[in-house]
Amino acid sequence: MNYKIALVRGDGIGPEIIDSAVKVLDRIGKKFGHQFMYTDVLAGGCAIDATGEPLPEQSVETCLKSDSVMLGAVGGPKWDTLPGHLRPERALLGLRSAMKLYANIRPAVLYDALVSECPLRTSIAKEGIDLIVVRELTGGIYYGERGRGEGPMGRDAFDTERYSVTEIERIGRIAFEMAMKRRKKLTSIDKANVLESSRLWRETMHELKKEYPEVEYSDMLVDNAAMQLVRRPSQFDVVVTSNMFGDILSDEASMITGSIGLLPSASLGASKLGMYEPIHGSAPDIAGKGIANPIATILSAAMMLRFSFDLEAEAKCIDDAVSEVLRSGARTADIMGDSKAKALSTDEMTALILNRL
Ligand code: NAD
């Protein structure tokens, strides 16, 4: 099969880690008989430098015509003083909205070999962490009506959380489908004891669960979820929640796995066209030094194969290669912990993963 992939290399370490992912994809293509064709797309700070805007129209068009989009990272101190609408981060919002991506998928996995990196008690870490947060991405309080005014206590401000059944159903469906492909366990997180929007969320999820009798479904209040994530993260398989709760909980889930350089993400919508990127930023402090950990981006490529192209065996091949390399003791500087071994460069780590494929 042939697949067209738009590459947003972006800023900082973005180009370095995308290079690694491309090498891995090419090796997978050779092994399984696929051809991946890449088109470079300008977005972020580098696009501002080249064209004066963070997301040129041409870039959006190329992404929409592709089968999938891979993004390194955008942003950096050079562009920090620009007005909001000209900031590199606008490129991310612009792409998500143009591609109609309403679901953000973030796996949080603690590798056996990295249990010592986990900030939780060893006894908890040893039970394992292997969960996915499915976050609603284009609705809720971040997009609701907002304003400022005069209230009974003086000057005030408000933001509105509003969800339609359609929005809840479509994110719920993605989460149920994901649970079906994993351990068949889904936890829906809300604040239904207080919020009307959460009560509608819960009602809608309960309707939906009738279509997935094999999935062990439960509701959890967000305050309890925040505690349970650090008390016993092993209880979670797939977690689905609203935009704001997902924003906070997905960061908490990432943190407990110990390294930002290992975690991939996917943004999905109604079609197969998705955007895949590491959860970390452009790491300007280490850009150009050749020491960035490429694993989060390589695992993002695996997610792309799995979710956009339905290439499960190919995706698993990458996941397994990464696990094996980590188990062998190979480490980039960010995951060295107390190890006395030599920290590997981006290229060295990539080469080890390529060898295992
Ligand atoms: P960051 O994730 O870029 O860096 C945080 C720390 O983690 C740094 O010390 C960095 O060196 C380290 N780190 C991150 N990725 C690493 C990797 N792959 N290997 C080794 N170490 C790694 O977060 P930040 O410093 O808050 O943000 C830097 C810039 O990135 C900002 O301009 C921010 O707006 C942008 N940003 C972009 C995205 C994105 O493109 N999706 C996401 C977050 C932040």
mmCIF file of N, CA and C in Angstrom, residues 101-216:
data_model
loop_
_atom_site.group_PDB
_atom_site.id
_atom_site.type_symbol
_atom_site.label_atom_id
_atom_site.label_comp_id
_atom_site.label_asym_id
_atom_site.label_seq_id
_atom_site.Cartn_x
_atom_site.Cartn_y
_atom_site.Cartn_z
ATOM 1 N N LEU A 101 -10.377 17.578 14.131
ATOM 2 C CA LEU A 101 -9.917 16.544 15.059
ATOM 3 C C LEU A 101 -10.540 16.804 16.427
ATOM 4 N N TYR A 102 -11.418 15.948 16.870
ATOM 5 C CA TYR A 102 -12.132 16.209 18.127
ATOM 6 C C TYR A 102 -11.755 15.253 19.251
ATOM 7 N N ALA A 103 -10.834 14.344 18.989
ATOM 8 C CA ALA A 103 -10.444 13.402 20.039
ATOM 9 C C ALA A 103 -8.933 13.398 20.187
ATOM 10 N N ASN A 104 -8.466 13.575 21.409
ATOM 11 C CA ASN A 104 -7.037 13.495 21.661
ATOM 12 C C ASN A 104 -6.752 12.221 22.448
ATOM 13 N N ILE A 105 -5.853 11.422 21.914
ATOM 14 C CA ILE A 105 -5.579 10.112 22.500
ATOM 15 C C ILE A 105 -4.162 10.113 23.047
ATOM 16 N N ARG A 106 -4.057 9.889 24.341
ATOM 17 C CA ARG A 106 -2.720 9.873 24.950
ATOM 18 C C ARG A 106 -2.505 8.613 25.762
ATOM 19 N N PRO A 107 -1.700 7.695 25.255
ATOM 20 C CA PRO A 107 -1.356 6.531 26.072
ATOM 21 C C PRO A 107 -0.351 6.952 27.153
ATOM 22 N N ALA A 108 -0.444 6.349 28.308
ATOM 23 C CA ALA A 108 0.576 6.546 29.345
ATOM 24 C C ALA A 108 1.024 5.155 29.769
ATOM 25 N N VAL A 109 2.251 4.839 29.415
ATOM 26 C CA VAL A 109 2.771 3.488 29.662
ATOM 27 C C VAL A 109 4.048 3.602 30.490
ATOM 28 N N LEU A 110 4.133 2.796 31.530
ATOM 29 C CA LEU A 110 5.378 2.726 32.298
ATOM 30 C C LEU A 110 6.087 1.438 31.896
ATOM 31 N N TYR A 111 7.242 1.576 31.245
ATOM 32 C CA TYR A 111 7.986 0.384 30.820
ATOM 33 C C TYR A 111 8.628 -0.283 32.035
ATOM 34 N N ASP A 112 8.597 -1.640 32.029
ATOM 35 C CA ASP A 112 9.191 -2.385 33.150
ATOM 36 C C ASP A 112 10.605 -1.891 33.430
ATOM 37 N N ALA A 113 11.334 -1.641 32.340
ATOM 38 C CA ALA A 113 12.738 -1.258 32.486
ATOM 39 C C ALA A 113 12.898 0.118 33.121
ATOM 40 N N LEU A 114 11.791 0.880 33.194
ATOM 41 C CA LEU A 114 11.908 2.252 33.698
ATOM 42 C C LEU A 114 11.122 2.481 34.986
ATOM 43 N N VAL A 115 10.827 1.389 35.678
ATOM 44 C CA VAL A 115 10.060 1.509 36.925
ATOM 45 C C VAL A 115 10.756 2.479 37.886
ATOM 46 N N SER A 116 12.088 2.493 37.854
ATOM 47 C CA SER A 116 12.810 3.377 38.777
ATOM 48 C C SER A 116 12.591 4.857 38.449
ATOM 49 N N GLU A 117 12.156 5.166 37.231
ATOM 50 C CA GLU A 117 11.896 6.565 36.843
ATOM 51 C C GLU A 117 10.538 7.058 37.338
ATOM 52 N N CYS A 118 9.673 6.125 37.736
ATOM 53 C CA CYS A 118 8.311 6.490 38.122
ATOM 54 C C CYS A 118 8.339 7.233 39.454
ATOM 55 N N PRO A 119 7.696 8.399 39.519
ATOM 56 C CA PRO A 119 7.742 9.158 40.782
ATOM 57 C C PRO A 119 6.849 8.562 41.875
ATOM 58 N N LEU A 120 6.058 7.528 41.551
ATOM 59 C CA LEU A 120 5.196 6.917 42.571
ATOM 60 C C LEU A 120 5.990 5.875 43.376
ATOM 61 N N ARG A 121 5.409 5.447 44.521
ATOM 62 C CA ARG A 121 6.048 4.409 45.343
ATOM 63 C C ARG A 121 6.325 3.170 44.497
ATOM 64 N N THR A 122 7.461 2.512 44.721
ATOM 65 C CA THR A 122 7.836 1.366 43.887
ATOM 66 C C THR A 122 6.754 0.289 43.876
ATOM 67 N N SER A 123 6.101 0.075 45.035
ATOM 68 C CA SER A 123 5.085 -0.985 45.086
ATOM 69 C C SER A 123 3.934 -0.649 44.126
ATOM 70 N N ILE A 124 3.618 0.622 43.969
ATOM 71 C CA ILE A 124 2.544 1.026 43.045
ATOM 72 C C ILE A 124 3.055 0.911 41.606
ATOM 73 N N ALA A 125 4.274 1.398 41.379
ATOM 74 C CA ALA A 125 4.846 1.372 40.025
ATOM 75 C C ALA A 125 4.940 -0.065 39.512
ATOM 76 N N LYS A 126 5.262 -0.982 40.414
ATOM 77 C CA LYS A 126 5.460 -2.377 39.990
ATOM 78 C C LYS A 126 4.163 -3.025 39.523
ATOM 79 N N GLU A 127 3.015 -2.477 39.963
ATOM 80 C CA GLU A 127 1.727 -3.011 39.480
ATOM 81 C C GLU A 127 1.518 -2.655 38.010
ATOM 82 N N GLY A 128 2.289 -1.684 37.515
ATOM 83 C CA GLY A 128 2.249 -1.333 36.097
ATOM 84 C C GLY A 128 1.303 -0.180 35.778
ATOM 85 N N ILE A 129 1.634 0.547 34.722
ATOM 86 C CA ILE A 129 0.762 1.606 34.206
ATOM 87 C C ILE A 129 0.667 1.391 32.703
ATOM 88 N N ASP A 130 -0.535 1.187 32.217
ATOM 89 C CA ASP A 130 -0.748 1.020 30.779
ATOM 90 C C ASP A 130 -2.171 1.477 30.491
ATOM 91 N N LEU A 131 -2.325 2.787 30.323
ATOM 92 C CA LEU A 131 -3.665 3.334 30.140
ATOM 93 C C LEU A 131 -3.673 4.321 28.973
ATOM 94 N N ILE A 132 -4.895 4.635 28.532
ATOM 95 C CA ILE A 132 -5.045 5.620 27.459
ATOM 96 C C ILE A 132 -6.072 6.647 27.907
ATOM 97 N N VAL A 133 -5.710 7.919 27.808
ATOM 98 C CA VAL A 133 -6.686 8.970 28.084
ATOM 99 C C VAL A 133 -7.265 9.442 26.748
ATOM 100 N N VAL A 134 -8.595 9.363 26.629
ATOM 101 C CA VAL A 134 -9.290 9.877 25.440
ATOM 102 C C VAL A 134 -9.965 11.177 25.858
ATOM 103 N N ARG A 135 -9.437 12.285 25.341
ATOM 104 C CA ARG A 135 -9.909 13.611 25.755
ATOM 105 C C ARG A 135 -10.699 14.268 24.632
ATOM 106 N N GLU A 136 -11.882 14.795 24.965
ATOM 107 C CA GLU A 136 -12.655 15.567 23.992
ATOM 108 C C GLU A 136 -11.858 16.845 23.716
ATOM 109 N N LEU A 137 -11.743 17.210 22.455
ATOM 110 C CA LEU A 137 -10.754 18.250 22.127
ATOM 111 C C LEU A 137 -11.338 19.560 21.595
ATOM 112 N N THR A 138 -12.565 19.552 21.150
ATOM 113 C CA THR A 138 -13.042 20.779 20.467
ATOM 114 C C THR A 138 -14.314 21.354 21.080
ATOM 115 N N GLY A 139 -14.693 20.898 22.279
ATOM 116 C CA GLY A 139 -15.907 21.431 22.890
ATOM 117 C C GLY A 139 -15.667 21.787 24.337
ATOM 118 N N GLY A 140 -16.767 21.947 25.078
ATOM 119 C CA GLY A 140 -16.666 22.220 26.512
ATOM 120 C C GLY A 140 -16.245 23.640 26.824
ATOM 121 N N ILE A 141 -15.731 23.811 28.017
ATOM 122 C CA ILE A 141 -15.517 25.160 28.563
ATOM 123 C C ILE A 141 -14.459 25.957 27.791
ATOM 124 N N TYR A 142 -13.518 25.274 27.125
ATOM 125 C CA TYR A 142 -12.485 26.008 26.388
ATOM 126 C C TYR A 142 -13.061 26.701 25.146
ATOM 127 N N TYR A 143 -14.219 26.231 24.717
ATOM 128 C CA TYR A 143 -14.832 26.821 23.513
ATOM 129 C C TYR A 143 -16.172 27.468 23.814
ATOM 130 N N GLY A 144 -16.643 27.422 25.076
ATOM 131 C CA GLY A 144 -17.970 27.944 25.409
ATOM 132 C C GLY A 144 -17.989 29.463 25.514
ATOM 133 N N GLU A 145 -19.199 29.968 25.700
ATOM 134 C CA GLU A 145 -19.367 31.428 25.826
ATOM 135 C C GLU A 145 -18.610 31.917 27.058
ATOM 136 N N ARG A 146 -17.952 33.045 26.916
ATOM 137 C CA ARG A 146 -17.207 33.595 28.047
ATOM 138 C C ARG A 146 -17.354 35.100 28.078
ATOM 139 N N GLY A 147 -17.073 35.688 29.192
ATOM 140 C CA GLY A 147 -17.169 37.141 29.229
ATOM 141 C C GLY A 147 -16.856 37.699 30.597
ATOM 142 N N ARG A 148 -16.953 39.018 30.655
ATOM 143 C CA ARG A 148 -16.719 39.724 31.916
ATOM 144 C C ARG A 148 -17.900 40.617 32.189
ATOM 145 N N GLY A 149 -18.148 40.920 33.438
ATOM 146 C CA GLY A 149 -19.284 41.786 33.742
ATOM 147 C C GLY A 149 -19.232 42.287 35.161
ATOM 148 N N GLU A 150 -20.396 42.689 35.634
ATOM 149 C CA GLU A 150 -20.544 43.188 37.003
ATOM 150 C C GLU A 150 -21.530 42.255 37.677
ATOM 151 N N GLY A 151 -21.151 41.597 38.744
ATOM 152 C CA GLY A 151 -22.052 40.693 39.461
ATOM 153 C C GLY A 151 -22.330 41.227 40.849
ATOM 154 N N PRO A 152 -23.048 40.457 41.667
ATOM 155 C CA PRO A 152 -23.390 40.906 43.024
ATOM 156 C C PRO A 152 -22.157 41.203 43.879
ATOM 157 N N MET A 153 -21.025 40.588 43.541
ATOM 158 C CA MET A 153 -19.794 40.828 44.336
ATOM 159 C C MET A 153 -18.861 41.810 43.622
ATOM 160 N N GLY A 154 -19.347 42.489 42.592
ATOM 161 C CA GLY A 154 -18.488 43.416 41.850
ATOM 162 C C GLY A 154 -18.041 42.814 40.531
ATOM 163 N N ARG A 155 -16.862 43.287 40.043
ATOM 164 C CA ARG A 155 -16.363 42.867 38.741
ATOM 165 C C ARG A 155 -16.187 41.354 38.700
ATOM 166 N N ASP A 156 -16.677 40.711 37.636
ATOM 167 C CA ASP A 156 -16.544 39.257 37.573
ATOM 168 C C ASP A 156 -16.313 38.765 36.147
ATOM 169 N N ALA A 157 -16.183 37.484 35.994
ATOM 170 C CA ALA A 157 -15.964 36.866 34.675
ATOM 171 C C ALA A 157 -16.587 35.485 34.680
ATOM 172 N N PHE A 158 -16.929 34.991 33.496
ATOM 173 C CA PHE A 158 -17.513 33.646 33.432
ATOM 174 C C PHE A 158 -17.052 32.905 32.173
ATOM 175 N N ASP A 159 -17.043 31.570 32.274
ATOM 176 C CA ASP A 159 -16.802 30.682 31.133
ATOM 177 C C ASP A 159 -17.902 29.624 31.184
ATOM 178 N N THR A 160 -18.286 29.117 30.034
ATOM 179 C CA THR A 160 -19.424 28.192 30.018
ATOM 180 C C THR A 160 -19.020 26.813 29.508
ATOM 181 N N GLU A 161 -19.435 25.793 30.254
ATOM 182 C CA GLU A 161 -19.232 24.407 29.814
ATOM 183 C C GLU A 161 -20.527 23.959 29.152
ATOM 184 N N ARG A 162 -20.471 23.606 27.879
ATOM 185 C CA ARG A 162 -21.664 23.178 27.168
ATOM 186 C C ARG A 162 -21.304 21.991 26.280
ATOM 187 N N TYR A 163 -22.039 20.909 26.386
ATOM 188 C CA TYR A 163 -21.792 19.751 25.536
ATOM 189 C C TYR A 163 -23.089 19.261 24.917
ATOM 190 N N SER A 164 -23.057 18.929 23.647
ATOM 191 C CA SER A 164 -24.235 18.349 22.999
ATOM 192 C C SER A 164 -24.120 16.820 23.052
ATOM 193 N N VAL A 165 -25.272 16.159 22.921
ATOM 194 C CA VAL A 165 -25.284 14.699 22.895
ATOM 195 C C VAL A 165 -24.392 14.201 21.748
ATOM 196 N N THR A 166 -24.450 14.907 20.617
ATOM 197 C CA THR A 166 -23.641 14.503 19.455
ATOM 198 C C THR A 166 -22.153 14.507 19.795
ATOM 199 N N GLU A 167 -21.703 15.573 20.469
ATOM 200 C CA GLU A 167 -20.271 15.658 20.813
ATOM 201 C C GLU A 167 -19.874 14.544 21.786
ATOM 202 N N ILE A 168 -20.769 14.275 22.752
ATOM 203 C CA ILE A 168 -20.442 13.252 23.762
ATOM 204 C C ILE A 168 -20.444 11.861 23.114
ATOM 205 N N GLU A 169 -21.443 11.640 22.264
ATOM 206 C CA GLU A 169 -21.550 10.329 21.609
ATOM 207 C C GLU A 169 -20.320 10.014 20.762
ATOM 208 N N ARG A 170 -19.854 11.024 19.991
ATOM 209 C CA ARG A 170 -18.768 10.707 19.064
ATOM 210 C C ARG A 170 -17.450 10.459 19.808
ATOM 211 N N ILE A 171 -17.221 11.179 20.918
ATOM 212 C CA ILE A 171 -15.988 10.906 21.671
ATOM 213 C C ILE A 171 -16.136 9.584 22.442
ATOM 214 N N GLY A 172 -17.361 9.338 22.917
ATOM 215 C CA GLY A 172 -17.626 8.092 23.642
ATOM 216 C C GLY A 172 -17.396 6.884 22.744
ATOM 217 N N ARG A 173 -17.831 7.006 21.511
ATOM 218 C CA ARG A 173 -17.680 5.897 20.572
ATOM 219 C C ARG A 173 -16.197 5.577 20.329
ATOM 220 N N ILE A 174 -15.401 6.633 20.172
ATOM 221 C CA ILE A 174 -13.956 6.415 19.979
ATOM 222 C C ILE A 174 -13.387 5.664 21.185
ATOM 223 N N ALA A 175 -13.822 6.069 22.390
ATOM 224 C CA ALA A 175 -13.281 5.446 23.608
ATOM 225 C C ALA A 175 -13.731 3.987 23.727
ATOM 226 N N PHE A 176 -15.012 3.712 23.447
ATOM 227 C CA PHE A 176 -15.495 2.320 23.518
ATOM 228 C C PHE A 176 -14.756 1.449 22.502
ATOM 229 N N GLU A 177 -14.601 1.986 21.280
ATOM 230 C CA GLU A 177 -13.904 1.208 20.241
ATOM 231 C C GLU A 177 -12.470 0.907 20.673
ATOM 232 N N MET A 178 -11.833 1.896 21.294
ATOM 233 C CA MET A 178 -10.451 1.715 21.734
ATOM 234 C C MET A 178 -10.389 0.652 22.836
ATOM 235 N N ALA A 179 -11.374 0.709 23.749
ATOM 236 C CA ALA A 179 -11.413 -0.279 24.841
ATOM 237 C C ALA A 179 -11.597 -1.685 24.266
ATOM 238 N N MET A 180 -12.428 -1.795 23.215
ATOM 239 C CA MET A 180 -12.673 -3.111 22.595
ATOM 240 C C MET A 180 -11.372 -3.727 22.068
ATOM 241 N N LYS A 181 -10.440 -2.831 21.634
ATOM 242 C CA LYS A 181 -9.184 -3.355 21.077
ATOM 243 C C LYS A 181 -8.149 -3.607 22.163
ATOM 244 N N ARG A 182 -8.484 -3.241 23.425
ATOM 245 C CA ARG A 182 -7.494 -3.416 24.502
ATOM 246 C C ARG A 182 -8.059 -4.366 25.557
ATOM 247 N N ARG A 183 -8.055 -3.939 26.820
ATOM 248 C CA ARG A 183 -8.482 -4.842 27.893
ATOM 249 C C ARG A 183 -9.986 -4.744 28.180
ATOM 250 N N LYS A 184 -10.708 -4.031 27.305
ATOM 251 C CA LYS A 184 -12.181 -3.937 27.368
ATOM 252 C C LYS A 184 -12.668 -3.338 28.689
ATOM 253 N N LYS A 185 -11.993 -2.277 29.111
ATOM 254 C CA LYS A 185 -12.397 -1.616 30.345
ATOM 255 C C LYS A 185 -12.428 -0.114 30.065
ATOM 256 N N LEU A 186 -13.543 0.535 30.378
ATOM 257 C CA LEU A 186 -13.640 1.975 30.113
ATOM 258 C C LEU A 186 -14.135 2.709 31.357
ATOM 259 N N THR A 187 -13.416 3.775 31.725
ATOM 260 C CA THR A 187 -13.850 4.625 32.838
ATOM 261 C C THR A 187 -14.191 5.995 32.262
ATOM 262 N N SER A 188 -15.415 6.434 32.483
ATOM 263 C CA SER A 188 -15.813 7.765 32.022
ATOM 264 C C SER A 188 -15.750 8.709 33.216
ATOM 265 N N ILE A 189 -15.041 9.814 33.018
ATOM 266 C CA ILE A 189 -14.788 10.719 34.148
ATOM 267 C C ILE A 189 -15.584 12.011 33.980
ATOM 268 N N ASP A 190 -16.292 12.384 35.035
ATOM 269 C CA ASP A 190 -17.132 13.588 34.970
ATOM 270 C C ASP A 190 -17.250 14.213 36.347
ATOM 271 N N LYS A 191 -18.142 15.177 36.463
ATOM 272 C CA LYS A 191 -18.414 15.794 37.768
ATOM 273 C C LYS A 191 -19.934 15.870 37.890
ATOM 274 N N ALA A 192 -20.561 14.678 37.705
ATOM 275 C CA ALA A 192 -22.024 14.627 37.596
ATOM 276 C C ALA A 192 -22.736 14.947 38.907
ATOM 277 N N ASN A 193 -21.993 14.974 40.032
ATOM 278 C CA ASN A 193 -22.646 15.357 41.291
ATOM 279 C C ASN A 193 -22.866 16.869 41.367
ATOM 280 N N VAL A 194 -22.251 17.628 40.441
ATOM 281 C CA VAL A 194 -22.375 19.098 40.482
ATOM 282 C C VAL A 194 -22.832 19.688 39.138
ATOM 283 N N LEU A 195 -22.262 19.198 38.048
ATOM 284 C CA LEU A 195 -22.452 19.883 36.761
ATOM 285 C C LEU A 195 -23.537 19.236 35.906
ATOM 286 N N GLU A 196 -24.426 20.075 35.354
ATOM 287 C CA GLU A 196 -25.489 19.572 34.480
ATOM 288 C C GLU A 196 -24.875 18.962 33.198
ATOM 289 N N SER A 197 -23.831 19.635 32.682
ATOM 290 C CA SER A 197 -23.197 19.113 31.457
ATOM 291 C C SER A 197 -22.628 17.716 31.718
ATOM 292 N N SER A 198 -22.147 17.480 32.931
ATOM 293 C CA SER A 198 -21.628 16.148 33.277
ATOM 294 C C SER A 198 -22.764 15.135 33.389
ATOM 295 N N ARG A 199 -23.940 15.601 33.852
ATOM 296 C CA ARG A 199 -25.068 14.658 33.954
ATOM 297 C C ARG A 199 -25.495 14.207 32.553
ATOM 298 N N LEU A 200 -25.495 15.147 31.599
ATOM 299 C CA LEU A 200 -25.815 14.764 30.218
ATOM 300 C C LEU A 200 -24.730 13.828 29.674
ATOM 301 N N TRP A 201 -23.480 14.147 30.007
ATOM 302 C CA TRP A 201 -22.335 13.304 29.605
ATOM 303 C C TRP A 201 -22.571 11.872 30.081
ATOM 304 N N ARG A 202 -22.927 11.718 31.362
ATOM 305 C CA ARG A 202 -23.100 10.393 31.960
ATOM 306 C C ARG A 202 -24.291 9.664 31.318
ATOM 307 N N GLU A 203 -25.417 10.397 31.151
ATOM 308 C CA GLU A 203 -26.601 9.766 30.536
ATOM 309 C C GLU A 203 -26.260 9.230 29.144
ATOM 310 N N THR A 204 -25.536 10.063 28.380
ATOM 311 C CA THR A 204 -25.206 9.694 27.004
ATOM 312 C C THR A 204 -24.278 8.479 26.984
ATOM 313 N N MET A 205 -23.296 8.463 27.883
ATOM 314 C CA MET A 205 -22.377 7.318 27.962
ATOM 315 C C MET A 205 -23.161 6.049 28.326
ATOM 316 N N HIS A 206 -24.159 6.186 29.217
ATOM 317 C CA HIS A 206 -24.926 5.008 29.626
ATOM 318 C C HIS A 206 -25.749 4.451 28.463
ATOM 319 N N GLU A 207 -26.261 5.355 27.621
ATOM 320 C CA GLU A 207 -26.972 4.893 26.413
ATOM 321 C C GLU A 207 -26.017 4.127 25.503
ATOM 322 N N LEU A 208 -24.824 4.729 25.328
ATOM 323 C CA LEU A 208 -23.836 4.176 24.407
ATOM 324 C C LEU A 208 -23.337 2.803 24.867
ATOM 325 N N LYS A 209 -23.213 2.643 26.181
ATOM 326 C CA LYS A 209 -22.608 1.394 26.689
ATOM 327 C C LYS A 209 -23.474 0.176 26.336
ATOM 328 N N LYS A 210 -24.774 0.421 26.048
ATOM 329 C CA LYS A 210 -25.646 -0.697 25.656
ATOM 330 C C LYS A 210 -25.156 -1.328 24.350
ATOM 331 N N GLU A 211 -24.465 -0.514 23.521
ATOM 332 C CA GLU A 211 -23.948 -1.037 22.245
ATOM 333 C C GLU A 211 -22.661 -1.832 22.428
ATOM 334 N N TYR A 212 -22.060 -1.724 23.627
ATOM 335 C CA TYR A 212 -20.769 -2.396 23.865
ATOM 336 C C TYR A 212 -20.858 -3.252 25.128
ATOM 337 N N PRO A 213 -21.694 -4.306 25.090
ATOM 338 C CA PRO A 213 -21.904 -5.113 26.305
ATOM 339 C C PRO A 213 -20.631 -5.787 26.810
ATOM 340 N N GLU A 214 -19.637 -5.955 25.913
ATOM 341 C CA GLU A 214 -18.399 -6.631 26.348
ATOM 342 C C GLU A 214 -17.485 -5.719 27.163
ATOM 343 N N VAL A 215 -17.756 -4.410 27.079
ATOM 344 C CA VAL A 215 -16.857 -3.476 27.774
ATOM 345 C C VAL A 215 -17.318 -3.290 29.218
ATOM 346 N N GLU A 216 -16.371 -3.468 30.134
ATOM 347 C CA GLU A 216 -16.656 -3.233 31.551
ATOM 348 C C GLU A 216 -16.580 -1.718 31.772
#
